[in-house]
Amino acid sequence: MELLDWRRLCRRSLDKEREGLSGQIVFYRQDAEVSLLSNGSSSLTSALAALSHVQKEIKVVVAENDRVYACVLIKENDSSLHLRKVAGSATRELLEYKVSQIVVDDKYHPEIVAESAVLSSYTYDLLYRPKDTPKDLVAIVYAGNNPEVKNAILVAEAQNFCRFLGDTPANLLTPSLFCSYAKDFLPSSLEVEERDRAFLKEKGMNLLLGVSNGSEEEPKLLEIHYRGRDDNEIDIALIGKGITFDSGGISLKPSEKMSLMKGDMLGGASVLSTMGVVGEVKPKKNIVALVPLTENLPSGKATKPGDVHIGMGGISVEVDNTDAEGRLILGDALSYSLTFGPKSIIDIATLTGAISISLGTVYAGLFSNNASLKDQLIKVGEAVDDPLWSMPCSEEYGHLIKSSVADLKNTGGRPAGSITAALFLSRFAKDTPWAHIDIAGVMAGSSTPQLHGDGMTGRPVRLLSNYLLMDQ
Ligand code: MG
Ligand code: ZN
C-alpha cells in the first residue's frame, strides 16, 4: 500500500521566505514600544495605537509592506502556557487571512512562537477528495541561528508526525504500515529493525502474540537503535504501546467512540517521533526504542477471557479481560528491553480509561519505581507545558492483580485501574529504574485546542524530546 504524504503535513519549515503573503505574530506590552518586541516598523506601533479601542486579545494589522501582523497584548508575567495558547490563537487568525507563510523573528520568545505556529497550523486533510491539486500548507519561516528555535521547530514537526499517525485510520495504519512509516520518517543515523512473527516466537513473546491471535494482520516489534557515544552502555530504553486498533477483543468495547481506538498506538507513535528528533539533534546518549505492534480484534482464534499466556520474562498471566491488552504487549517489550541492560526505561501508553477519570485531558499520569527519574520527568514536563502528574505505584495494590491460576491477572477491576495497570508493568521492569506514562486521557480532546486542535494531540513528544536532549 502506498504511504500517505505525511511530509506535506509535517515538513513545513523553511529558512527563507517564499512567494506569497507573509504573516507574523507579535507580542507587545501596553507599556512598551511595539518595536521592542518585534522587528515591526514604527507604522506598526501607530497602527496598533489606532486600534486601541478594539477589545480583542489579538489585533490584526495589515501593514503597508503587505505583511499581516497578529498582535497579542501580553503582560510581563504571563506564563509560558498562556504564551503558547495565544500564539496558537494568533496563528489561527493569520490562517484566516490565507497567509502562505508565518515568519518567526528572534525578538520575543521565538521558540514558543515557532513551536506554537507549527503545532496550531497542523491540519489532517490527506483523505479528502479530489486530490489532484493538493494545496501547499502554510510554511513556518525561520532565518535566524538560535539553536533553541531550530530545535523547537524540529520537535513540533515531530509532534505533528505523531498526530498524523494517530489521526490516520486503522485500515491505513496496520502494524506493517507503521513500520514502513518509521523507515520513511527516521534519519539514516538510526538503525531500524522490523521484527516479525518468527522473531517474536523465538523470543517467547507470547503475551504480544496472544493479543494478536484474533487479527489477520501480522504483529511486529519495531526496534530502533541510536548511538550517540562509542561505548555499548544503553542509557535509556523507550517503549511505546502500538495497538493499531483496539476493539477490546472478546471483551468487546461499546461502539460509542470506538473509532477513537485507531489512536491506541499513540504511545508507540510518540516514541517513534521522538527518535526522529534524537536522530537529527544527536545527543551523546545511547538509546534503544521498542514499539510492540498489533491489532486487538475478536475472532475464533482470539484470546479468551481466562486464557493464560507465559511471556518472554517467564511470568504467567491470566487474561481476565482481553481489553486490557496494552500491558500484555508492553510486558513482553519490557522483558526484551532488559536484555540490553538499560540504565533506565520509560514506557508510554494509552493504557487505561481510569487515568482520564483521574486526571482528565490536562495531566498525563506518571508512575515510577525511581524518585529521581520521576522528578526529572516532572520538571521537564512543566518546563515545556507537557505536564505529568505523579501517581502511586504501591505494592499495597498488588492483591488486586493476583490470579488464582497464574502469577498475575491482567486486570484488577475498577478501583485504582490506572495504578494496577502500572503495577502490572512494574513486575516486568523488575529493579531497573522505570517510569510509565499513561496518556489515555491526553491523547485527544485536548484541554489546549489553540495548540492541538480537536484531533490527536501528539503528547508527550515535547516532553520526551526535551528530556532526551537534556544534558545529564
Ligand atoms: Mg484495550
Ligand atoms: Zn488498548
XYZ file of C-alpha atoms and ligand atoms in Angstrom:
474
model
C 0.000 0.000 0.000
C 1.219 3.491 -0.830
C 2.113 5.666 2.144
C 0.209 8.908 2.707
C 2.050 12.165 2.060
C 2.962 12.906 5.678
C 5.764 15.258 4.587
C 3.231 17.762 3.269
C 1.705 17.952 6.760
C 4.804 17.622 8.881
C 7.711 19.210 6.987
C 6.667 22.801 6.558
C 9.599 24.789 7.896
C 11.748 26.927 5.602
C 14.844 29.010 6.246
C 13.844 31.783 3.871
C 10.641 33.366 2.688
C 8.980 32.153 -0.472
C 6.449 33.896 -2.735
C 3.109 34.821 -1.254
C 1.545 36.631 1.650
C 3.509 36.562 4.907
C 2.129 36.678 8.403
C 3.855 37.352 11.676
C 2.984 37.020 15.341
C 3.897 39.997 17.503
C 3.765 40.014 21.283
C 3.536 43.516 22.722
C 3.018 45.114 26.085
C 0.853 48.077 26.845
C 3.726 49.919 28.462
C 6.402 49.078 25.912
C 7.233 50.192 22.436
C 5.977 47.625 19.949
C 9.338 47.846 18.241
C 10.920 46.319 21.337
C 9.027 43.127 20.824
C 9.144 42.607 17.096
C 11.033 43.797 14.082
C 7.935 45.795 13.194
C 8.267 49.349 11.983
C 7.006 52.417 13.789
C 4.000 52.255 11.487
C 3.008 49.050 13.289
C 3.171 50.949 16.587
C 0.862 53.662 15.306
C -1.470 51.166 13.610
C -1.818 49.377 16.928
C -2.390 52.644 18.776
C -5.181 53.389 16.319
C -6.782 50.045 17.245
C -6.673 50.739 20.983
C -10.483 50.888 21.134
C -10.824 47.311 19.794
C -11.474 44.952 22.693
C -9.780 41.858 21.322
C -6.851 39.905 22.672
C -5.412 39.576 19.188
C -5.444 42.574 16.861
C -4.654 42.055 13.216
C -2.820 44.770 11.296
C -2.271 44.549 7.553
C 0.809 46.708 7.098
C 1.892 48.618 4.029
C 4.700 46.142 3.360
C 1.888 43.669 2.670
C 2.598 41.704 5.793
C -0.180 40.602 8.154
C 0.626 41.046 11.829
C -1.332 39.234 14.522
C -0.552 41.365 17.565
C -1.071 39.873 21.007
C -1.208 42.007 24.128
C 0.675 40.279 26.917
C 1.612 41.047 30.495
C 5.071 40.866 31.943
C 4.495 37.722 34.000
C 2.307 35.746 31.615
C 3.029 32.024 31.923
C 4.663 30.113 29.091
C 1.441 28.107 28.737
C -0.503 31.327 28.225
C 2.021 32.480 25.609
C 1.735 29.142 23.797
C -2.055 29.363 23.765
C -2.214 32.931 22.472
C 0.461 32.211 19.876
C -1.712 29.284 18.750
C -4.773 31.526 18.514
C -2.750 34.162 16.662
C -1.653 31.521 14.145
C -5.298 30.637 13.538
C -6.065 34.330 12.941
C -3.282 34.512 10.360
C -4.619 31.410 8.601
C -7.948 33.267 8.228
C -6.041 35.815 6.151
C -4.763 32.989 3.924
C -1.107 33.738 4.571
C 1.172 31.274 2.810
C 3.855 31.536 5.464
C 4.375 32.610 9.050
C 7.676 34.337 9.692
C 9.353 33.940 13.087
C 11.757 36.646 14.225
C 14.240 36.476 17.083
C 12.668 39.140 19.262
C 10.457 37.708 21.939
C 10.161 34.033 22.971
C 10.803 32.961 19.377
C 10.964 29.286 20.398
C 7.417 29.458 21.777
C 6.118 31.355 18.753
C 7.754 28.937 16.299
C 6.592 25.828 18.117
C 3.024 27.083 18.543
C 2.806 28.139 14.884
C 3.920 24.678 13.720
C 1.516 22.866 16.056
C -1.567 25.011 15.632
C -1.369 25.063 11.821
C -1.482 21.259 11.539
C -4.468 20.019 9.524
C -5.186 16.395 8.691
C -6.511 16.864 5.151
C -4.962 13.866 3.381
C -8.119 11.863 2.799
C -10.411 14.485 1.290
C -11.204 14.286 -2.434
C -10.460 15.497 -5.079
C -6.729 15.188 -4.564
C -5.469 16.337 -7.991
C -4.014 19.650 -6.880
C -3.013 19.432 -3.245
C -2.557 22.929 -1.917
C 0.553 23.932 -0.049
C 0.004 24.169 3.673
C 1.275 27.231 5.472
C 5.065 27.280 5.892
C 6.930 28.348 9.028
C 9.933 30.501 8.152
C 12.856 30.982 10.495
C 16.005 32.562 9.071
C 17.854 33.012 12.364
C 20.553 30.937 14.050
C 19.172 30.348 17.529
C 19.504 26.567 18.106
C 16.648 26.644 20.641
C 14.292 27.920 17.968
C 15.532 25.375 15.452
C 15.043 22.543 17.949
C 11.590 23.825 18.883
C 10.572 23.656 15.216
C 12.037 20.168 14.842
C 10.232 18.903 17.948
C 6.910 20.458 16.926
C 7.221 18.878 13.474
C 7.844 15.515 15.135
C 4.816 16.071 17.360
C 2.770 16.699 14.203
C 4.083 13.439 12.750
C 2.855 11.687 15.891
C -0.555 13.342 15.424
C -0.549 12.258 11.790
C -0.044 8.614 12.819
C -2.815 8.901 15.413
C -5.244 10.578 13.023
C -4.608 8.035 10.258
C -7.379 5.416 10.302
C -6.520 1.845 11.297
C -7.188 0.421 7.810
C -4.365 2.659 6.573
C -2.080 2.100 9.554
C -1.556 -1.599 10.248
C 1.470 -2.846 12.233
C 3.348 -3.397 8.936
C 2.482 0.077 7.656
C 3.534 1.600 10.978
C 6.987 0.069 10.360
C 7.022 1.410 6.784
C 6.286 4.928 8.043
C 9.043 4.509 10.631
C 11.596 3.691 7.930
C 10.405 6.583 5.801
C 10.495 9.038 8.721
C 13.672 8.192 10.629
C 17.008 9.771 9.640
C 19.739 7.394 8.500
C 21.712 7.952 11.718
C 19.374 5.372 13.301
C 19.311 1.616 12.933
C 15.819 0.215 12.368
C 14.734 -3.424 12.660
C 11.257 -4.669 11.803
C 10.967 -7.833 13.913
C 8.439 -10.329 12.573
C 6.355 -13.193 13.955
C 9.213 -15.693 13.717
C 11.372 -13.425 15.891
C 8.567 -12.945 18.426
C 8.097 -16.739 18.616
C 11.800 -17.356 19.010
C 11.942 -14.901 21.912
C 8.838 -16.381 23.537
C 6.827 -13.158 23.383
C 3.568 -14.994 23.916
C 1.834 -12.065 25.596
C 2.219 -9.972 22.434
C 1.390 -12.955 20.200
C -1.650 -13.762 22.346
C -3.087 -10.276 21.810
C -2.595 -10.609 18.053
C -4.334 -14.013 17.891
C -7.650 -12.536 16.765
C -6.189 -10.397 13.976
C -5.390 -11.185 10.341
C -2.600 -8.606 10.377
C 0.934 -9.706 11.189
C 2.221 -8.492 14.579
C 5.534 -6.629 14.613
C 8.122 -5.366 17.018
C 9.746 -2.170 15.803
C 13.261 -1.874 17.218
C 15.278 1.329 16.828
C 18.877 1.864 17.932
C 20.561 5.221 18.303
C 24.239 5.512 19.202
C 25.399 8.908 20.421
C 28.555 7.509 22.023
C 31.109 4.830 21.209
C 30.523 2.580 24.220
C 27.849 -0.097 24.432
C 26.085 1.160 27.532
C 22.397 1.864 26.940
C 21.241 4.980 28.783
C 17.548 4.705 28.098
C 15.099 2.223 26.667
C 11.952 3.883 25.334
C 8.920 1.660 24.872
C 5.604 2.681 23.291
C 2.308 0.816 23.088
C 1.436 0.130 19.459
C -2.102 -1.242 19.252
C -3.078 -0.026 15.781
C -6.721 -0.740 16.589
C -8.234 -1.794 19.895
C -11.731 -3.251 19.695
C -11.261 -4.766 23.143
C -11.102 -8.259 21.623
C -13.591 -10.833 23.006
C -14.184 -8.387 25.884
C -15.566 -6.080 23.197
C -15.785 -2.355 23.890
C -19.070 -0.441 23.473
C -19.435 1.012 19.927
C -19.670 4.620 21.009
C -16.328 6.355 20.367
C -14.692 3.044 19.412
C -13.291 4.769 16.305
C -11.010 6.736 18.624
C -9.199 3.440 19.195
C -7.325 3.976 15.938
C -5.228 6.117 18.283
C -4.274 3.259 20.598
C -0.795 3.301 19.045
C -0.036 6.860 20.137
C 2.437 5.750 22.806
C 4.390 3.974 20.075
C 3.958 6.929 17.721
C 5.320 9.322 20.359
C 8.374 7.094 20.802
C 8.976 6.884 17.044
C 8.528 10.640 16.577
C 10.897 11.387 19.452
C 13.550 9.100 17.952
C 13.299 11.193 14.779
C 14.306 14.249 16.816
C 17.115 12.297 18.503
C 18.478 11.215 15.118
C 18.597 14.841 13.945
C 19.923 16.572 17.061
C 22.284 13.706 18.021
C 22.636 13.903 21.826
C 25.566 11.990 23.404
C 23.437 9.111 24.593
C 22.758 5.537 23.598
C 19.063 4.845 23.229
C 17.002 1.787 22.308
C 13.370 2.256 21.296
C 10.817 -0.549 21.087
C 7.257 -0.464 19.750
C 5.277 -3.716 20.002
C 2.613 -3.559 17.282
C -0.620 -5.479 16.771
C -4.365 -5.135 16.367
C -6.684 -6.333 19.128
C -9.717 -7.969 17.474
C -12.204 -10.736 18.267
C -12.327 -13.899 16.128
C -12.486 -17.691 16.511
C -8.750 -17.635 17.213
C -8.746 -14.715 19.600
C -7.507 -14.993 23.162
C -10.452 -15.655 25.510
C -11.021 -14.305 28.999
C -9.447 -16.784 31.398
C -6.694 -17.882 28.971
C -3.184 -17.985 30.374
C -0.091 -16.930 28.407
C 3.521 -17.080 29.545
C 5.593 -14.238 28.151
C 9.280 -13.740 27.447
C 10.040 -12.833 31.056
C 8.689 -16.215 32.228
C 5.774 -14.621 34.087
C 2.425 -16.358 33.545
C -0.586 -14.100 33.055
C -4.268 -14.885 33.286
C -6.033 -12.753 30.681
C -9.081 -11.850 32.711
C -10.182 -9.132 30.274
C -8.938 -9.077 26.670
C -9.409 -5.290 26.556
C -6.511 -4.914 29.000
C -4.139 -5.805 26.164
C -1.713 -2.885 26.330
C 0.004 -4.141 29.479
C 0.435 -7.575 27.850
C 2.335 -6.351 24.801
C 4.287 -3.891 26.958
C 5.149 -6.715 29.364
C 6.979 -8.596 26.617
C 8.614 -5.420 25.316
C 9.829 -4.628 28.847
C 11.293 -8.130 29.198
C 13.046 -7.759 25.841
C 14.370 -4.296 26.772
C 16.101 -5.799 29.837
C 18.325 -7.880 27.513
C 20.030 -4.585 26.544
C 20.716 -3.733 30.205
C 19.398 -0.145 30.030
C 20.153 2.280 32.884
C 16.517 3.363 32.792
C 13.286 2.567 30.974
C 10.402 4.850 30.058
C 7.205 3.430 28.610
C 4.395 5.485 27.112
C 0.925 4.086 26.561
C -2.712 4.938 26.025
C -3.207 2.428 28.776
C -6.333 2.973 30.857
C -9.679 4.735 30.778
C -9.197 5.104 34.528
C -6.440 7.690 34.079
C -8.795 10.047 32.254
C -11.268 9.714 35.123
C -8.428 10.720 37.479
C -6.708 13.469 35.503
C -8.895 14.402 32.523
C -7.212 15.950 29.496
C -4.659 18.108 31.315
C -2.032 15.928 33.002
C -0.701 12.581 31.817
C -0.256 10.078 34.647
C 3.293 9.284 35.748
C 4.157 6.082 37.620
C 7.671 5.077 38.589
C 9.841 2.934 40.827
C 12.539 5.621 40.974
C 12.230 9.021 42.631
C 14.919 10.895 40.692
C 13.702 9.684 37.283
C 10.209 10.756 38.309
C 11.358 14.213 39.457
C 13.333 14.845 36.272
C 10.407 13.946 34.050
C 8.004 16.141 36.016
C 10.411 19.099 35.793
C 10.835 18.785 32.038
C 7.078 18.394 31.594
C 6.473 21.625 33.497
C 9.131 23.494 31.523
C 7.639 22.604 28.133
C 3.962 22.625 29.174
C 3.510 18.912 28.506
C 2.668 18.187 32.151
C 2.728 14.969 34.164
C 1.090 14.190 37.492
C 2.747 11.782 39.889
C 0.584 8.761 40.724
C 1.266 5.980 43.256
C 2.575 2.594 42.191
C 2.498 0.909 45.572
C 2.678 -2.854 46.166
C -0.249 -2.311 48.538
C -2.443 -2.576 45.443
C -0.810 -5.890 44.475
C -3.638 -8.115 45.769
C -5.908 -6.690 43.063
C -3.867 -8.283 40.246
C -3.323 -11.637 41.969
C -4.583 -14.595 39.986
C -5.671 -17.957 41.376
C -4.232 -19.793 38.357
C -1.220 -17.720 37.247
C 1.481 -15.323 38.505
C -0.574 -12.282 37.543
C -4.029 -11.315 36.345
C -4.214 -8.606 33.673
C -6.981 -6.593 35.346
C -7.628 -5.502 38.877
C -11.200 -4.349 38.391
C -12.457 -0.776 38.509
C -10.819 0.535 41.696
C -7.403 2.149 41.071
C -7.482 0.945 37.455
C -4.543 3.006 36.207
C -2.479 2.081 39.269
C -2.973 -1.683 38.960
C -2.053 -1.400 35.255
C 1.172 0.382 36.183
C 1.895 -2.101 38.948
C 1.471 -4.923 36.433
C 4.125 -3.303 34.197
C 6.494 -2.729 37.119
C 6.726 -6.522 37.611
C 8.268 -6.777 34.138
C 10.664 -3.839 34.618
C 12.000 -5.542 37.766
C 14.721 -3.472 39.510
C 15.661 -1.242 36.587
C 14.721 2.424 37.158
C 11.488 2.663 35.229
C 8.778 5.214 34.528
C 5.413 4.669 32.903
C 3.391 7.489 31.338
C -0.316 6.805 30.846
C -1.510 9.136 28.071
C -5.019 7.735 27.561
C -6.529 10.945 28.980
C -4.407 13.394 26.983
C -4.200 11.631 23.598
C -7.166 13.565 22.158
C -9.906 16.008 23.144
C -7.273 18.443 24.210
C -7.521 20.982 27.003
C -5.424 23.249 24.750
C -7.367 23.340 21.454
C -5.487 26.533 20.484
C -2.410 24.349 20.020
C -3.679 20.848 19.470
C -6.979 21.329 17.662
C -9.638 18.674 18.179
C -7.835 15.570 16.874
C -4.889 13.721 18.340
C -2.524 15.853 20.428
C 0.817 14.135 19.852
C 1.638 14.355 23.535
C 4.172 13.676 25.093
C 6.617 14.124 22.168
C 7.646 17.548 23.500
C 8.331 16.143 26.960
C 10.263 13.087 25.717
C 12.339 15.009 23.179
C 13.339 17.689 25.632
C 14.124 15.064 28.257
C 16.433 13.175 25.907
C 18.132 16.340 24.616
C 18.910 17.472 28.168
C 22.492 17.067 29.440
C 22.503 14.598 32.293
Mg -7.909 -2.263 25.410
Zn -5.721 -0.570 24.290
